[in-house]
CSV table of C-alpha atoms in Angstrom, one decimal:
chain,number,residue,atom,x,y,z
A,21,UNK,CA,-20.3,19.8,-59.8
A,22,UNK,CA,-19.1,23.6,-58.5
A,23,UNK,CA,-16.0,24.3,-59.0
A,24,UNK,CA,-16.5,27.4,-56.8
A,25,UNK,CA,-19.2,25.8,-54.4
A,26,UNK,CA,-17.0,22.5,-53.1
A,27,UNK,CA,-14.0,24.9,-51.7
A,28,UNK,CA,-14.6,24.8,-48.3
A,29,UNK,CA,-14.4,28.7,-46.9
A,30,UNK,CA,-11.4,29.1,-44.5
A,31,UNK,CA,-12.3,30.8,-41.1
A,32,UNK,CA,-8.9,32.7,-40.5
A,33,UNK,CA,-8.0,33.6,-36.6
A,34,UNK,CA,-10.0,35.9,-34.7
A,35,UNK,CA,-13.0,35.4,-37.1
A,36,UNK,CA,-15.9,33.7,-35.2
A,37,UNK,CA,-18.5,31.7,-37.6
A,38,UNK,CA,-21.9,30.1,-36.2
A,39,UNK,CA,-24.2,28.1,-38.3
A,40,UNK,CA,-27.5,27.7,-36.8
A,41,UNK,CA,-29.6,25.6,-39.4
A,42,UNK,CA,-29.7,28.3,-42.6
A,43,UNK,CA,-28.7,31.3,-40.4
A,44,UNK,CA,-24.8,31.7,-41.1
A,45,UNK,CA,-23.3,34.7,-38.9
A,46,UNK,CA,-19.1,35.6,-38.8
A,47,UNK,CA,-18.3,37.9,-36.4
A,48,UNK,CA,-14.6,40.0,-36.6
A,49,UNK,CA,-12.7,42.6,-35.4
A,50,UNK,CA,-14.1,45.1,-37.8
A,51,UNK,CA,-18.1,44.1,-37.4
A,52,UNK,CA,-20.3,41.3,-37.7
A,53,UNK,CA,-22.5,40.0,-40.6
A,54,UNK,CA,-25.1,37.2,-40.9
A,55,UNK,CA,-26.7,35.5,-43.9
A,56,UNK,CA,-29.7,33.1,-44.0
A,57,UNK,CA,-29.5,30.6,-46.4
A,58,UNK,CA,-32.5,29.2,-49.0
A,59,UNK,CA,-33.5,26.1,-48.0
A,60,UNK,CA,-31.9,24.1,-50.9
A,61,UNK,CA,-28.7,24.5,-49.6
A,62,UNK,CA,-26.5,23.4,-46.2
A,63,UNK,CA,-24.3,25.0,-44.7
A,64,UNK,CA,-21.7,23.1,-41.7
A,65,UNK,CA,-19.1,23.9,-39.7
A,66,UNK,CA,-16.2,21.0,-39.9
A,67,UNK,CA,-12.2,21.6,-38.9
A,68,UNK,CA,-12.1,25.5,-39.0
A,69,UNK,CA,-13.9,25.8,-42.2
A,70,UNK,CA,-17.6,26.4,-43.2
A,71,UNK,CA,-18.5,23.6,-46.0
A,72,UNK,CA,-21.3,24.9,-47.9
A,73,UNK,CA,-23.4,21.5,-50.2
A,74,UNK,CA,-26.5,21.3,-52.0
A,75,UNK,CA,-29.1,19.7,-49.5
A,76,UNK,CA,-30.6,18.6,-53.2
A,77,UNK,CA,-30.2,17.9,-56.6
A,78,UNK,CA,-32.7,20.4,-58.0
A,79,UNK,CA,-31.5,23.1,-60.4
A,80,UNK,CA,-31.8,26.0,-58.0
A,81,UNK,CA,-29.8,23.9,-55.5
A,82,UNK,CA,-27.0,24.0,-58.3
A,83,UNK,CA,-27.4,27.4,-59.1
A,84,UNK,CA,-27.3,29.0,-55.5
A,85,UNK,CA,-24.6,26.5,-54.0
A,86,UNK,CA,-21.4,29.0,-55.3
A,87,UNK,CA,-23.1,32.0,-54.9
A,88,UNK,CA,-24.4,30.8,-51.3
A,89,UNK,CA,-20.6,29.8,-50.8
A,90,UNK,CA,-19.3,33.4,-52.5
A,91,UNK,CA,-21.6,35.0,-50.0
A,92,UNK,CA,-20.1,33.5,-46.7
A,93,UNK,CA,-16.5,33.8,-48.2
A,94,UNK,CA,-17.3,37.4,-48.7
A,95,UNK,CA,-18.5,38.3,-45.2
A,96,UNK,CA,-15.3,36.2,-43.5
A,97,UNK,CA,-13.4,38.3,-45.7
A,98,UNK,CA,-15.0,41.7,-44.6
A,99,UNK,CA,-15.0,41.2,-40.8
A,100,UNK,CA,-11.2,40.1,-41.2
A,101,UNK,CA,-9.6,42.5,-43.4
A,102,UNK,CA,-12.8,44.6,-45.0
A,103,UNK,CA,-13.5,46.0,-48.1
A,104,UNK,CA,-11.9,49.3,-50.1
A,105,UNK,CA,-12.9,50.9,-53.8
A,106,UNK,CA,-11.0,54.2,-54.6
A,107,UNK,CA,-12.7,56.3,-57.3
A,108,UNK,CA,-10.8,59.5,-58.7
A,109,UNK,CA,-12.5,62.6,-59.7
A,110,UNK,CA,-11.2,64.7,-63.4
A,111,UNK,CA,-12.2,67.5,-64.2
A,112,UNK,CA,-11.2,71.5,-63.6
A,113,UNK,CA,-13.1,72.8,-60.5
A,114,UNK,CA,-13.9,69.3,-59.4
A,115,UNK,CA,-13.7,68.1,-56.2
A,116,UNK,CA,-14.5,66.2,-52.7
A,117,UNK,CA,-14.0,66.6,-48.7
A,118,UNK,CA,-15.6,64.9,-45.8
A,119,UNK,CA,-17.1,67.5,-43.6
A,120,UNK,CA,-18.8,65.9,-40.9
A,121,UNK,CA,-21.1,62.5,-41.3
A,122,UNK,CA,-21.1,64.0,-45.4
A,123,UNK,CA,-19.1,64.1,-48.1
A,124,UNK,CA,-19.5,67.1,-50.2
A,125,UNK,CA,-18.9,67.1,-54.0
A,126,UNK,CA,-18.2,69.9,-56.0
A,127,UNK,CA,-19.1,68.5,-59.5
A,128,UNK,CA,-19.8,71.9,-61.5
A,129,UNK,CA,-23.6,72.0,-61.0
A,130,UNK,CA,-24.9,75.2,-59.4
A,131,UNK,CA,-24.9,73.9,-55.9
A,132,UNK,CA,-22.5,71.1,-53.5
A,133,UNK,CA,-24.0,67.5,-53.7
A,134,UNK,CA,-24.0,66.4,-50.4
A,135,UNK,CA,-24.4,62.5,-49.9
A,136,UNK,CA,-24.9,61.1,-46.1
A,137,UNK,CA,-22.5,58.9,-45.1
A,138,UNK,CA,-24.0,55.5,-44.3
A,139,UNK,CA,-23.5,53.3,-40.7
A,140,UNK,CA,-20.5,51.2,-41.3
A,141,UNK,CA,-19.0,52.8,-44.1
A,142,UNK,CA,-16.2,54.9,-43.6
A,143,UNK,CA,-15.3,58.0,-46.8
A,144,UNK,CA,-11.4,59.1,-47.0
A,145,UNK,CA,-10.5,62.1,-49.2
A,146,UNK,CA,-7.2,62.3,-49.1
A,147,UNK,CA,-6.2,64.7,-52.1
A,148,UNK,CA,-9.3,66.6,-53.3
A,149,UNK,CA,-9.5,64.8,-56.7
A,150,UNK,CA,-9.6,61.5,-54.9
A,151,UNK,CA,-12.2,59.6,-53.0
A,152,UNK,CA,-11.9,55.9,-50.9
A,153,UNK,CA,-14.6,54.0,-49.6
A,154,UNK,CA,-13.9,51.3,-47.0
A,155,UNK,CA,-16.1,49.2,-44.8
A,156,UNK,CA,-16.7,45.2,-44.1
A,157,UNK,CA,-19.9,44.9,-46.1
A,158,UNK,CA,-18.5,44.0,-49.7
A,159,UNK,CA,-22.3,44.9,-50.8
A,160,UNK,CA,-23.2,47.9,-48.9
A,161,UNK,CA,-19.2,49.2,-50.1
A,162,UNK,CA,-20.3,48.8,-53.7
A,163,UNK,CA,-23.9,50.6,-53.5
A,164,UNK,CA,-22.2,53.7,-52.2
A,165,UNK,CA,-19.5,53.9,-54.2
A,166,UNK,CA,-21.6,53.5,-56.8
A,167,UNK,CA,-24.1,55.7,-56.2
A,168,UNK,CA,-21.3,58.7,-55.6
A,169,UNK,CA,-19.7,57.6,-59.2
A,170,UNK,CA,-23.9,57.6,-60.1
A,171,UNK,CA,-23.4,61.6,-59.6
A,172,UNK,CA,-21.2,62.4,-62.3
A,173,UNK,CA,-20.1,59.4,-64.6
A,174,UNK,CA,-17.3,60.0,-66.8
A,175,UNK,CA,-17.9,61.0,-70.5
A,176,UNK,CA,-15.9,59.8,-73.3
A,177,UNK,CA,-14.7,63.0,-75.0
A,178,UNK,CA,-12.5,64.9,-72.0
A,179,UNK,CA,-13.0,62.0,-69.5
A,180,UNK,CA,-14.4,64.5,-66.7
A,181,UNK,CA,-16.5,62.8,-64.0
A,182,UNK,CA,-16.0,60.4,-61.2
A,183,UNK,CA,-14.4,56.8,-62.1
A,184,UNK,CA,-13.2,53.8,-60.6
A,185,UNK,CA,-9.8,53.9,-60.2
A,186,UNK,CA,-9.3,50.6,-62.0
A,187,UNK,CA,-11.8,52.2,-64.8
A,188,UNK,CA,-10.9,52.9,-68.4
A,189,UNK,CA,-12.5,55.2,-70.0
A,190,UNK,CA,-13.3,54.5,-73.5
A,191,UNK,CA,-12.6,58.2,-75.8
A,192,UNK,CA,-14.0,59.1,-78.6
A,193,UNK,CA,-12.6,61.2,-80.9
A,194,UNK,CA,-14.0,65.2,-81.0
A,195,UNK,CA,-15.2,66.7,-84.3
A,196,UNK,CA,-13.2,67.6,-86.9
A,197,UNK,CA,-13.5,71.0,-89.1
């Protein structure tokens, strides 16, 4: 048995969740989200929470049930409270703004990076050395920050580049004469 998949997902207040056979949708104050299920697992609607089962007892039904039930807890959680990474940016000359629907990166190549700022993400640079990424899709939250650390990923020796803010950085040791 799951130890993740039978925890039935709590539906705090102000958080609407349908199920409509596989179709699972949770609407909030900060957007709304839907998920269609594979057809090896249920999903059900009982006392406030959504109850997620295996409508089987193949080995895919097994597999998907807590990832199916990680999946809905992940969207009641974004349309409630939403999602947040902060990456931080070292190096001399380095930087970041927001100047419109972009965010512009000085990363010492010859030219600005500019990277588009997706539809329901929102980009915060509140110091210049420091970037946060915030929306209610946990997935679509990950991609982009990921693809801005993607431009410049820290290197061992100085640690210059764009990390995670919870990130170490493994250093190596420089050479020796």
């Amino acid at each position: 048995m799951s130890r993740i998949g039978k925890h039935p997902v709590p539906v705090p207040a102000g958080v609407d969740v349908k199920v409509d056979g596989q179709q699972v949708t949770a609407k909030g104050k900060l957007g709304q989200l839907s998920l269609t299920l594979i057809d090896d697992i249920t999903a059900s609607l009982e006392d406030g929470k959504v109850v997620v089962k295996p409508a089987n007892d193949s080995k895919r039904a097994r597999v998907m049930w807590a990832t199916s039930r990680t999946l809905i807890n992940n969207m009641v959680t974004g349309v409630s409270q939403g999602y947040t990474i902060n990456l931080e940016i070292n190096g001399v000359g380095y930087r970041a703004a927001v100047q419109g629907k972009e965010l512009v990166l000085q990363l010492g190549f010859s030219h600005d990076v500019k990277y588009p700022i997706p539809e329901g993400i929102t980009i915060k640079c509140d110091k210049p050395t420091a970037i946060s990424v915030s929306g209610y899709d946990k997935h679509k939250v990950g991609q982009v920050a990921a693809e801005i650390r993607g431009w410049k990923k820290p290197e061992p020796y100085k640690g210059k580049g764009i990390k995670y803010e919870t990130e170490t950085i493994l250093r190596k040791e420089g050479k020796k004469k």
